[in-house]
Amino acid sequence: MARMTAIKPPDTAPGTTEFSGTGTILNPATGAIAGQVQWTDPADVPAIAAGLRAAQRDWEQRGAKGRAKVLARFAVWLADHRGEIEELLIKETGKSAVDAAQEVPLLIMILSYYVRTMEKALEPERRPAALPFLAIKKITVYYRPRPVVGIIAPWNYPVANALMDGLGALAAGCAVLLKPSERTPLTAEVLRRGWLESGAPEVLALAQGAREVATAVIDNVDYVQFTGSSATGRKVMERAARRLTPVSLELGGKDPMIVLDDANLDLAIEGGLWGAFGTTGQRCTATSRIIVQKGVYHEFIERFVARAKKLKVGNGLDETVDMGPAVNENQLKTDLEYIEIGKNEGAKLVCGGNRLDKGEYQHGWFLEPTVFTDVDPKMRIAQEEIFGPVVSIIPCDDMETAIEIANNIEYGLSSALYTKDVNKAFTAVRDLEAGITYINAPTIGAEVHLPFGGTKATGNGHREGGIGAIDFYTEWKAVYVDYSDKLQKAQIDRVD
Ligand code: NAD
């Protein structure tokens, strides 16, 4: 497949043109001020990282049990302040109340998971000696935290993406330097306040800003967890390579949902709607391609479009709203450009396609839920990540063709198949090139204790892998102790 250049909004935050001094963040639904942020001077990042490095030693020495107590208190703080966080989240991103309601509980679930499992997961492991001459040695593998972990986050889940990786690192005994997206820096400030109000030490710090601050973070940490677009991910990896800093990349997606002739259409339609238009289509796991077998193609489109037309678009602070605005003007512009591209490519626009800017919508960046049908899989709207509420419906003859269409793309994050045939389901699980496959469920939503991540241009990591995540944030240290000497043996036994 030929590589294409995706349209990408420039690195500017809403209402700001530079990242020094104080920045003002606007509510994308109303244009009102959502809050203000103090941008970090990139020159200050080395000192921030050095402070974290010093505080991390004590954090590590508390041991898993000591840290678990702090994490548990932070979970309680989050539950107590959920209303405040969600209100700010809606103002900062414009997302609907239903979408915003996912983020804080996700962090609480991750915290509960680590509190229950981290002590065992971080225990040193005794290993048998493989060679007879080593049998006189006691061999142990220790997990040592990577001292300072840098998290560079995107804007679409400012609460969840800010910390769902950071919590694994904190549990492992690392300090965390978080660089939130410059478009959504406000909720991260509340999370850091909550961390300190929970009685936690200064092992979580923020660096607020855009590319320059992110680069300074990469240059001063021991591990980089990056979540964002594939284009930026490549730059992050290149920069980190200068110091040979390991990197985990969670990047873009163009996720397919396949609907076969025998599918439960009620389920598939609801799954497709939630997958395509939830969070205004602004998520890596959004259902952006629906591949439908010919036997149900027309019925699926008729019913899907009828439901899409009924979705209520508006300000997320109104709890009856299904879909909020684009995060800012640049993202709306990108969405509208792709809609023009789709029309010019010959796809059939059967729903939406227009900006909403009258009456209640006049101060925001609203777009109608948009559906294209008769999409050729090679079209740009079917290949490039749009990151908005624009979905392409593609006809196919059979499951083999559907899987070929699903795979013939540079991304490989999430995927879904709707069928009642268990054999087909297992074939899809084997053949779909994706980090995640859902059967009879939409492409979105993740369990906190399962690996989450993608293949191909979607990245190189499975970061929220539950216990697996701890592997990311620790290094193994192999320790050999020779106990052939009796005195030494006595000392070793005492340490046990
Ligand atoms: P982005 O790549 O524009 O920015 C992400 C972060 O990188 C921001 O904090 C930004 O300030 C920073 N950044 C910008 N230039 C940089 C540079 N040269 N070096 C280092 N950091 C730099 O992405 P975005 O627009 O914020 O988010 C949308 C993208 O994120 C989409 O592609 C989406 O699919 C992806 N995403 C992926 C996942 C996942 O888990 N795979 C989750 C959420 C979002």
Coordinates of C-alpha atoms and ligand atoms in Angstrom, one line a residue:
M1 CA 0.0 0.0 0.0
A2 CA 1.4 3.4 -0.9
R3 CA 2.1 5.7 2.1
M4 CA 0.0 8.8 2.3
T5 CA 0.4 12.0 4.1
A6 CA -2.3 12.6 6.6
I7 CA -3.6 16.1 7.2
K8 CA -2.4 17.1 10.7
P9 CA -3.5 20.2 12.7
P10 CA -0.6 22.3 13.8
D11 CA 0.8 22.1 17.4
T12 CA -1.2 25.0 18.8
A13 CA -3.5 24.9 21.8
P14 CA -6.9 26.6 21.6
G15 CA -6.7 30.2 22.4
T16 CA -2.9 30.2 22.5
T17 CA -0.2 30.8 19.9
E18 CA 2.9 30.3 22.1
F19 CA 3.8 28.4 25.2
S20 CA 5.5 30.8 27.5
G21 CA 4.0 32.5 30.5
T22 CA 0.3 31.9 31.1
G23 CA -1.9 30.2 28.5
T24 CA -5.7 30.4 28.3
I25 CA -7.7 27.3 27.4
L26 CA -11.1 27.8 25.8
N27 CA -14.2 25.5 26.1
P28 CA -14.6 24.1 22.6
A29 CA -18.4 24.0 23.0
T30 CA -18.9 27.6 24.1
G31 CA -15.7 29.5 23.4
A32 CA -15.7 30.6 27.1
I33 CA -12.6 30.4 29.2
A34 CA -12.2 26.9 30.6
G35 CA -9.1 27.8 32.7
Q36 CA -5.5 29.0 32.6
V37 CA -2.2 27.3 32.7
Q38 CA 1.3 28.2 33.5
W39 CA 3.5 26.9 30.7
T40 CA 6.8 25.4 31.8
D41 CA 10.1 26.9 30.4
P42 CA 11.9 24.0 28.7
A43 CA 15.1 25.2 30.4
D44 CA 13.5 24.3 33.7
V45 CA 12.9 20.7 32.8
P46 CA 16.3 19.3 33.8
A47 CA 15.9 20.7 37.4
I48 CA 12.3 19.3 37.6
A49 CA 13.7 15.9 36.5
A50 CA 16.6 16.2 39.0
G51 CA 14.1 16.9 41.9
L52 CA 12.1 13.8 40.9
R53 CA 15.2 11.7 40.7
A54 CA 16.1 12.7 44.3
A55 CA 12.6 12.0 45.6
Q56 CA 12.3 8.7 43.8
R57 CA 14.9 7.0 46.1
D58 CA 12.7 7.3 49.2
W59 CA 9.7 6.2 47.1
E60 CA 11.4 3.1 46.0
Q61 CA 12.6 2.3 49.5
R62 CA 9.0 2.4 50.8
G63 CA 8.6 -0.9 49.1
A64 CA 5.5 -2.1 47.3
K65 CA 3.5 -2.3 50.5
G66 CA 4.3 1.3 51.5
R67 CA 3.5 2.6 48.0
A68 CA 0.2 0.7 47.8
K69 CA -1.1 2.6 50.8
V70 CA -0.4 5.9 49.0
L71 CA -2.1 4.7 45.8
A72 CA -5.1 3.6 47.8
R73 CA -5.4 7.0 49.4
F74 CA -5.2 8.6 45.9
A75 CA -8.0 6.3 44.7
V76 CA -10.2 7.6 47.5
W77 CA -9.3 11.2 46.7
L78 CA -10.2 10.7 43.0
A79 CA -13.6 9.2 44.0
D80 CA -14.2 12.2 46.3
H81 CA -13.3 14.7 43.6
R82 CA -14.9 13.0 40.6
G83 CA -17.5 15.7 40.1
E84 CA -14.9 18.5 40.1
I85 CA -12.6 16.6 37.7
E86 CA -15.4 15.7 35.2
E87 CA -16.8 19.2 35.1
L88 CA -13.4 20.6 34.2
L89 CA -12.8 17.7 31.7
I90 CA -16.0 18.6 29.9
K91 CA -15.1 22.3 29.8
E92 CA -11.5 21.5 28.6
T93 CA -12.4 19.0 25.9
G94 CA -16.1 19.5 25.1
K95 CA -16.9 15.8 25.6
S96 CA -20.3 14.6 26.6
A97 CA -21.0 13.8 30.2
V98 CA -21.3 10.1 29.3
D99 CA -17.9 10.2 27.6
A100 CA -16.3 12.1 30.5
A101 CA -17.7 9.7 33.0
Q102 CA -15.4 7.0 31.8
E103 CA -12.1 8.5 32.8
V104 CA -11.9 8.9 36.6
P105 CA -13.4 5.4 37.3
L106 CA -10.8 3.9 34.9
L107 CA -8.0 5.4 37.0
I108 CA -9.7 4.1 40.2
M109 CA -9.9 0.6 38.8
I110 CA -6.2 0.7 37.7
L111 CA -5.3 1.9 41.2
S112 CA -7.3 -0.9 42.9
Y113 CA -5.7 -3.4 40.6
Y114 CA -2.2 -2.3 41.5
V115 CA -2.9 -2.0 45.2
R116 CA -4.0 -5.7 45.2
T117 CA -1.4 -7.1 42.9
M118 CA 1.8 -5.0 43.0
E119 CA 3.5 -6.5 46.0
K120 CA 3.4 -10.0 44.5
A121 CA 4.3 -8.8 41.1
L122 CA 7.4 -6.9 42.3
E123 CA 8.7 -9.7 44.5
P124 CA 12.3 -10.8 43.7
E125 CA 12.3 -14.2 41.9
R126 CA 14.6 -17.0 42.9
R127 CA 15.9 -18.9 39.9
P128 CA 17.6 -22.3 39.8
A129 CA 21.2 -22.4 38.6
A130 CA 21.4 -23.8 35.0
L131 CA 25.0 -25.0 35.3
P132 CA 26.4 -27.3 38.0
F133 CA 29.3 -24.9 38.8
L134 CA 26.7 -22.2 39.6
A135 CA 24.7 -24.4 42.0
I136 CA 26.8 -23.0 44.8
K137 CA 25.3 -19.6 44.1
K138 CA 22.0 -18.2 45.1
I139 CA 20.5 -16.6 42.1
T140 CA 17.8 -14.0 42.2
V141 CA 16.2 -11.5 39.8
Y142 CA 15.2 -8.2 41.2
Y143 CA 12.9 -5.6 39.6
R144 CA 14.4 -2.2 39.9
P145 CA 12.3 0.8 38.9
R146 CA 13.5 3.0 36.1
P147 CA 14.0 6.1 38.2
V148 CA 12.2 8.8 36.2
V149 CA 9.6 7.9 33.7
G150 CA 8.4 10.6 31.2
I151 CA 4.8 10.4 30.1
I152 CA 3.8 12.4 27.0
A153 CA 0.1 12.4 26.5
P154 CA -2.5 13.4 23.9
W155 CA -5.6 15.5 24.4
N156 CA -8.5 13.1 23.8
Y157 CA -8.5 11.4 27.2
P158 CA -6.7 14.1 29.3
V159 CA -7.4 12.3 32.7
A160 CA -7.1 8.7 31.6
N161 CA -4.2 9.1 29.2
A162 CA -2.4 11.3 31.6
L163 CA -2.2 8.7 34.4
M164 CA -3.2 5.3 33.3
D165 CA 0.4 4.7 32.3
G166 CA 1.8 6.8 35.1
L167 CA 0.1 4.7 37.8
G168 CA 1.9 1.6 36.7
A169 CA 5.2 3.5 36.9
L170 CA 4.4 4.9 40.4
A171 CA 3.4 1.5 41.6
A172 CA 6.7 0.1 40.4
G173 CA 8.6 2.7 42.4
C174 CA 9.4 5.2 39.6
A175 CA 8.9 9.0 39.7
V176 CA 6.8 10.4 36.9
L177 CA 7.2 13.5 34.8
L178 CA 4.0 14.0 33.0
K179 CA 3.7 16.3 29.9
P180 CA 0.0 16.7 29.2
S181 CA -1.2 17.8 25.8
E182 CA -1.0 21.6 25.3
R183 CA -4.6 21.5 24.2
T184 CA -5.8 20.0 27.5
P185 CA -3.4 20.9 30.4
L186 CA -6.0 21.8 33.0
T187 CA -7.2 18.4 34.4
A188 CA -3.6 17.3 34.9
E189 CA -3.1 20.1 37.4
V190 CA -6.0 18.8 39.4
L191 CA -4.6 15.3 39.3
R192 CA -1.3 16.5 40.6
R193 CA -3.0 18.5 43.3
G194 CA -4.9 15.3 44.3
W195 CA -1.7 13.3 44.4
L196 CA -0.2 15.7 46.9
E197 CA -3.4 16.1 48.9
S198 CA -3.4 12.3 49.3
G199 CA -0.2 12.7 51.3
A200 CA 1.9 11.3 48.5
P201 CA 5.5 12.5 48.0
E202 CA 6.8 14.7 45.3
V203 CA 7.3 11.9 42.8
L204 CA 4.7 13.2 40.3
A205 CA 5.5 16.5 38.5
L206 CA 4.2 18.3 35.4
A207 CA 5.9 19.9 32.5
Q208 CA 3.3 22.0 30.6
G209 CA 3.8 23.0 27.0
A210 CA 4.2 21.6 23.5
R211 CA 7.0 20.2 21.4
E212 CA 9.9 21.9 23.1
V213 CA 8.9 20.9 26.6
A214 CA 8.2 17.4 25.3
T215 CA 11.7 17.2 23.8
A216 CA 13.2 18.4 27.1
V217 CA 11.3 15.6 28.9
I218 CA 12.6 13.0 26.5
D219 CA 16.2 14.3 27.1
N220 CA 15.9 14.0 30.9
V221 CA 14.1 10.8 31.7
D222 CA 15.0 7.1 31.9
Y223 CA 12.0 5.8 30.0
V224 CA 9.5 7.5 27.7
Q225 CA 5.8 6.4 27.5
F226 CA 4.4 8.3 24.5
T227 CA 0.8 8.3 23.4
G228 CA -0.1 10.3 20.3
S229 CA -0.1 10.3 16.6
S230 CA 2.2 8.0 14.6
A231 CA 3.9 11.0 13.0
T232 CA 5.0 12.4 16.4
G233 CA 5.8 8.9 17.7
R234 CA 8.5 8.5 15.0
K235 CA 10.1 11.8 16.2
V236 CA 9.9 10.7 19.8
M237 CA 11.7 7.5 19.0
E238 CA 14.4 9.3 17.1
R239 CA 15.0 11.8 19.9
A240 CA 15.1 9.1 22.6
A241 CA 17.6 7.1 20.5
R242 CA 20.2 9.9 21.1
R243 CA 20.5 8.8 24.7
L244 CA 19.4 5.2 24.0
T245 CA 16.4 5.8 26.2
P246 CA 13.8 3.0 25.9
V247 CA 10.4 4.1 24.5
S248 CA 6.9 2.7 24.5
L249 CA 4.7 4.1 21.7
E250 CA 0.9 4.0 21.6
L251 CA 0.0 5.7 18.3
G252 CA -2.8 6.2 15.8
G253 CA -5.5 3.9 14.6
K254 CA -8.1 3.4 11.8
D255 CA -10.1 0.6 13.4
P256 CA -12.3 -1.7 11.4
M257 CA -15.6 -3.3 12.4
I258 CA -16.7 -6.2 10.2
V259 CA -20.4 -7.1 10.0
L260 CA -21.2 -10.5 8.4
D261 CA -24.5 -11.6 6.9
D262 CA -25.3 -13.7 10.0
A263 CA -24.6 -10.9 12.5
N264 CA -27.1 -9.6 15.1
L265 CA -27.7 -6.3 13.4
D266 CA -29.2 -4.7 16.5
L267 CA -26.0 -5.2 18.4
A268 CA -23.8 -4.3 15.4
I269 CA -25.6 -1.0 14.8
E270 CA -25.4 0.1 18.4
G271 CA -21.8 -1.0 18.6
G272 CA -20.9 0.9 15.4
L273 CA -22.7 4.1 16.6
W274 CA -20.9 4.1 20.0
G275 CA -17.6 3.2 18.3
A276 CA -17.8 5.8 15.6
F277 CA -19.4 8.8 17.4
G278 CA -18.5 8.3 21.1
T279 CA -16.0 10.9 22.2
T280 CA -16.8 12.6 18.9
G281 CA -14.8 10.0 17.1
Q282 CA -11.7 11.4 18.7
R283 CA -10.1 8.3 20.0
C284 CA -7.5 5.9 18.8
T285 CA -9.9 3.0 19.0
A286 CA -12.8 4.8 17.2
T287 CA -14.6 2.6 14.7
S288 CA -13.7 4.5 11.6
R289 CA -14.3 1.7 9.0
I290 CA -17.4 -0.5 8.9
I291 CA -17.0 -3.4 6.5
V292 CA -20.3 -4.9 5.8
Q293 CA -21.1 -8.1 3.9
K294 CA -23.4 -7.6 0.9
G295 CA -26.4 -9.6 2.2
V296 CA -27.0 -7.1 5.0
Y297 CA -25.3 -4.0 3.5
H298 CA -28.4 -2.0 2.6
E299 CA -30.4 -2.9 5.7
F300 CA -27.3 -2.0 7.9
I301 CA -26.9 1.4 6.2
E302 CA -30.6 2.3 6.4
R303 CA -30.8 1.5 10.1
F304 CA -27.4 2.8 11.1
V305 CA -28.0 6.2 9.3
A306 CA -31.5 6.5 10.9
R307 CA -29.9 6.1 14.3
A308 CA -27.0 8.5 13.6
K309 CA -29.3 11.2 12.5
K310 CA -31.1 11.1 15.8
L311 CA -27.9 11.6 17.9
K312 CA -28.0 14.8 19.9
V313 CA -25.0 17.0 19.4
G314 CA -24.2 19.7 21.9
N315 CA -22.5 21.0 25.0
G316 CA -21.3 18.1 27.2
L317 CA -22.5 19.8 30.3
D318 CA -26.1 19.0 29.1
E319 CA -26.4 15.3 30.2
T320 CA -28.8 14.5 27.4
V321 CA -26.2 15.2 24.7
D322 CA -24.7 12.2 22.8
M323 CA -21.8 13.9 21.1
G324 CA -19.8 17.0 21.8
P325 CA -17.8 19.3 19.5
A326 CA -14.4 18.8 18.0
V327 CA -11.6 19.7 20.5
N328 CA -10.7 22.9 18.6
E329 CA -10.9 24.7 15.3
N330 CA -8.0 22.9 13.8
Q331 CA -9.5 19.5 14.4
L332 CA -12.8 20.7 13.0
K333 CA -11.0 22.0 9.9
T334 CA -9.3 18.6 9.5
D335 CA -12.7 16.8 9.8
L336 CA -14.2 19.1 7.1
E337 CA -11.2 18.7 4.8
Y338 CA -11.6 14.9 5.0
I339 CA -15.3 15.2 4.2
E340 CA -14.4 17.2 1.0
I341 CA -11.8 14.6 0.2
G342 CA -14.4 11.8 0.6
K343 CA -16.9 13.6 -1.7
N344 CA -14.2 14.2 -4.3
E345 CA -13.0 10.6 -4.1
G346 CA -16.6 9.5 -5.1
A347 CA -17.8 8.1 -1.8
K348 CA -21.5 8.6 -1.1
L349 CA -22.3 11.1 1.8
V350 CA -25.5 9.7 3.3
C351 CA -25.5 11.5 6.7
G352 CA -24.2 14.7 8.1
G353 CA -21.1 16.3 6.6
N354 CA -21.8 19.9 7.8
R355 CA -20.5 22.1 10.5
L356 CA -23.2 23.2 13.0
D357 CA -22.7 26.9 13.8
K358 CA -26.1 28.5 14.3
G359 CA -28.0 29.2 17.6
E360 CA -26.7 27.1 20.5
Y361 CA -23.8 26.0 18.3
Q362 CA -22.5 29.4 17.3
H363 CA -19.5 29.6 19.6
G364 CA -18.3 26.0 19.3
W365 CA -16.6 23.6 16.9
F366 CA -19.6 21.3 16.2
L367 CA -19.9 18.8 13.3
E368 CA -22.8 16.5 12.4
P369 CA -22.2 12.8 12.8
T370 CA -21.0 11.9 9.3
V371 CA -21.4 8.7 7.3
F372 CA -20.0 7.8 3.9
T373 CA -21.1 4.6 2.1
D374 CA -19.8 2.8 -1.0
V375 CA -16.3 3.6 0.1
D376 CA -13.5 2.0 -1.7
P377 CA -10.9 0.7 0.8
K378 CA -8.1 2.5 -1.1
M379 CA -9.7 6.0 -0.7
R380 CA -7.9 8.4 1.7
I381 CA -11.0 8.5 4.0
A382 CA -10.6 4.8 4.4
Q383 CA -6.9 4.8 5.0
E384 CA -5.9 7.9 7.0
E385 CA -6.8 8.6 10.6
I386 CA -9.3 11.5 10.7
F387 CA -9.9 11.6 14.4
G388 CA -13.4 12.9 14.1
P389 CA -17.0 11.7 13.8
V390 CA -16.6 10.6 10.2
V391 CA -17.2 6.9 9.4
S392 CA -16.7 5.0 6.1
I393 CA -18.9 2.0 5.2
I394 CA -17.3 -0.4 2.9
P395 CA -19.1 -3.3 1.1
C396 CA -17.5 -6.8 0.9
D397 CA -18.4 -10.2 -0.5
D398 CA -17.3 -12.5 2.3
M399 CA -15.2 -12.8 5.4
E400 CA -11.9 -13.4 3.7
T401 CA -12.3 -10.2 1.7
A402 CA -13.4 -8.3 4.8
I403 CA -10.2 -9.4 6.7
E404 CA -8.1 -8.4 3.7
I405 CA -9.7 -4.9 3.7
A406 CA -9.3 -4.6 7.4
N407 CA -5.6 -5.5 7.3
N408 CA -4.6 -3.5 4.2
I409 CA -3.7 -0.4 6.2
E410 CA -0.7 0.9 8.1
Y411 CA -2.4 0.8 11.5
G412 CA -3.3 -2.1 13.7
L413 CA -4.9 -1.1 17.0
S414 CA -8.4 -2.4 17.6
S415 CA -10.8 -4.5 15.5
A416 CA -14.3 -6.0 15.8
L417 CA -16.3 -8.8 14.1
Y418 CA -20.0 -9.3 14.4
T419 CA -21.1 -12.9 13.6
K420 CA -22.9 -15.8 15.2
D421 CA -20.5 -18.3 13.7
V422 CA -17.9 -19.4 16.3
N423 CA -15.5 -20.7 13.7
K424 CA -15.5 -17.4 11.8
A425 CA -14.9 -15.6 15.1
F426 CA -11.8 -17.7 15.8
T427 CA -10.5 -17.2 12.3
A428 CA -10.8 -13.5 12.7
V429 CA -9.0 -13.6 16.0
R430 CA -6.2 -15.4 14.2
D431 CA -6.1 -13.3 11.1
L432 CA -6.9 -9.7 12.0
E433 CA -3.7 -7.7 12.3
A434 CA -4.5 -5.7 15.4
G435 CA -3.5 -5.6 19.0
I436 CA -7.1 -6.1 20.1
T437 CA -10.0 -8.0 18.6
Y438 CA -13.6 -7.8 19.9
I439 CA -16.2 -10.3 18.9
N440 CA -19.8 -8.9 18.8
A441 CA -18.6 -5.8 20.7
P442 CA -17.5 -2.4 19.4
T443 CA -13.8 -1.5 18.9
I444 CA -13.7 0.6 22.0
G445 CA -13.3 0.0 25.7
A446 CA -10.5 -1.8 27.5
E447 CA -10.1 -3.9 30.7
V448 CA -7.4 -2.5 32.9
H449 CA -5.7 -5.8 33.6
L450 CA -5.4 -6.8 29.9
P451 CA -2.7 -5.8 27.5
F452 CA -3.7 -2.7 25.5
G453 CA -1.7 -1.7 22.4
G454 CA -1.3 -2.1 18.7
T455 CA 0.8 -3.5 15.9
K456 CA 2.4 -1.9 12.8
A457 CA 2.3 2.0 12.8
T458 CA 0.1 1.9 15.9
G459 CA 3.2 1.3 18.0
N460 CA 5.5 -1.0 19.8
G461 CA 4.0 -1.3 23.3
H462 CA 1.2 -3.0 25.2
R463 CA 1.3 -0.5 28.0
E464 CA -1.7 -1.0 30.3
G465 CA -0.9 -4.6 30.5
G466 CA -1.9 -4.9 34.1
I467 CA 1.1 -6.7 35.7
G468 CA 2.8 -6.6 32.3
A469 CA 2.9 -2.8 32.6
I470 CA 5.3 -3.2 35.5
D471 CA 7.7 -4.8 33.1
F472 CA 7.8 -1.6 31.2
Y473 CA 8.8 0.5 34.2
T474 CA 11.3 -1.8 35.8
E475 CA 14.7 -3.2 34.8
W476 CA 15.8 -6.6 35.7
K477 CA 18.8 -7.0 37.9
A478 CA 20.4 -10.4 38.2
V479 CA 22.1 -11.0 41.5
Y480 CA 24.5 -13.9 42.2
V481 CA 25.6 -14.7 45.7
D482 CA 28.2 -17.4 46.3
Y483 CA 27.3 -19.3 49.5
S484 CA 30.1 -21.8 49.4
D485 CA 31.6 -20.1 52.5
K486 CA 29.6 -21.1 55.7
L487 CA 29.8 -17.6 57.2
Q488 CA 28.5 -16.0 54.1
K489 CA 25.7 -18.6 53.9
A490 CA 24.6 -17.7 57.4
Q491 CA 24.5 -14.0 56.5
I492 CA 22.5 -14.8 53.4
D493 CA 20.0 -16.9 55.3
R494 CA 19.5 -14.0 57.7
V495 CA 18.7 -11.6 54.8
D496 CA 16.0 -14.1 53.6
Ligands
NAD1 P1 0.1 14.5 18.8 O1 1.0 13.4 18.3 O2 -0.1 15.7 18.1 O3 0.6 14.9 20.3 C1 0.8 14.0 21.4 C2 1.7 14.6 22.4 O4 3.0 14.8 21.8 C3 1.3 16.0 22.9 O5 1.6 16.1 24.2 C4 2.3 16.9 22.1 O6 2.6 18.2 22.8 C5 3.5 16.1 22.0 N1 4.5 16.4 20.9 C6 4.2 17.2 19.9 N2 5.4 17.3 19.1 C7 6.3 16.5 19.7 C8 7.6 16.2 19.4 N3 8.2 16.6 18.3 N4 8.3 15.3 20.3 C9 7.7 14.9 21.4 N5 6.4 15.2 21.7 C10 5.7 16.0 20.9 O7 -1.2 13.7 19.1 P2 -2.6 14.3 19.6 O8 -3.2 15.1 18.5 O9 -2.4 15.0 20.9 O10 -3.5 13.0 19.9 C11 -4.2 12.4 18.9 C12 -3.4 11.1 18.4 O11 -3.1 10.3 19.5 C13 -4.2 10.3 17.4 O12 -3.3 9.9 16.4 C14 -4.6 9.1 18.3 O13 -4.9 7.9 17.6 C15 -3.5 9.0 19.2 N6 -3.9 8.2 20.4 C16 -3.4 6.9 20.6 C17 -3.8 6.2 21.7 C18 -3.3 4.8 21.9 O14 -3.4 4.2 22.9 N7 -2.8 4.1 20.8 C19 -4.6 6.8 22.7 C20 -5.0 8.1 22.5 C21 -4.7 8.8 21.4

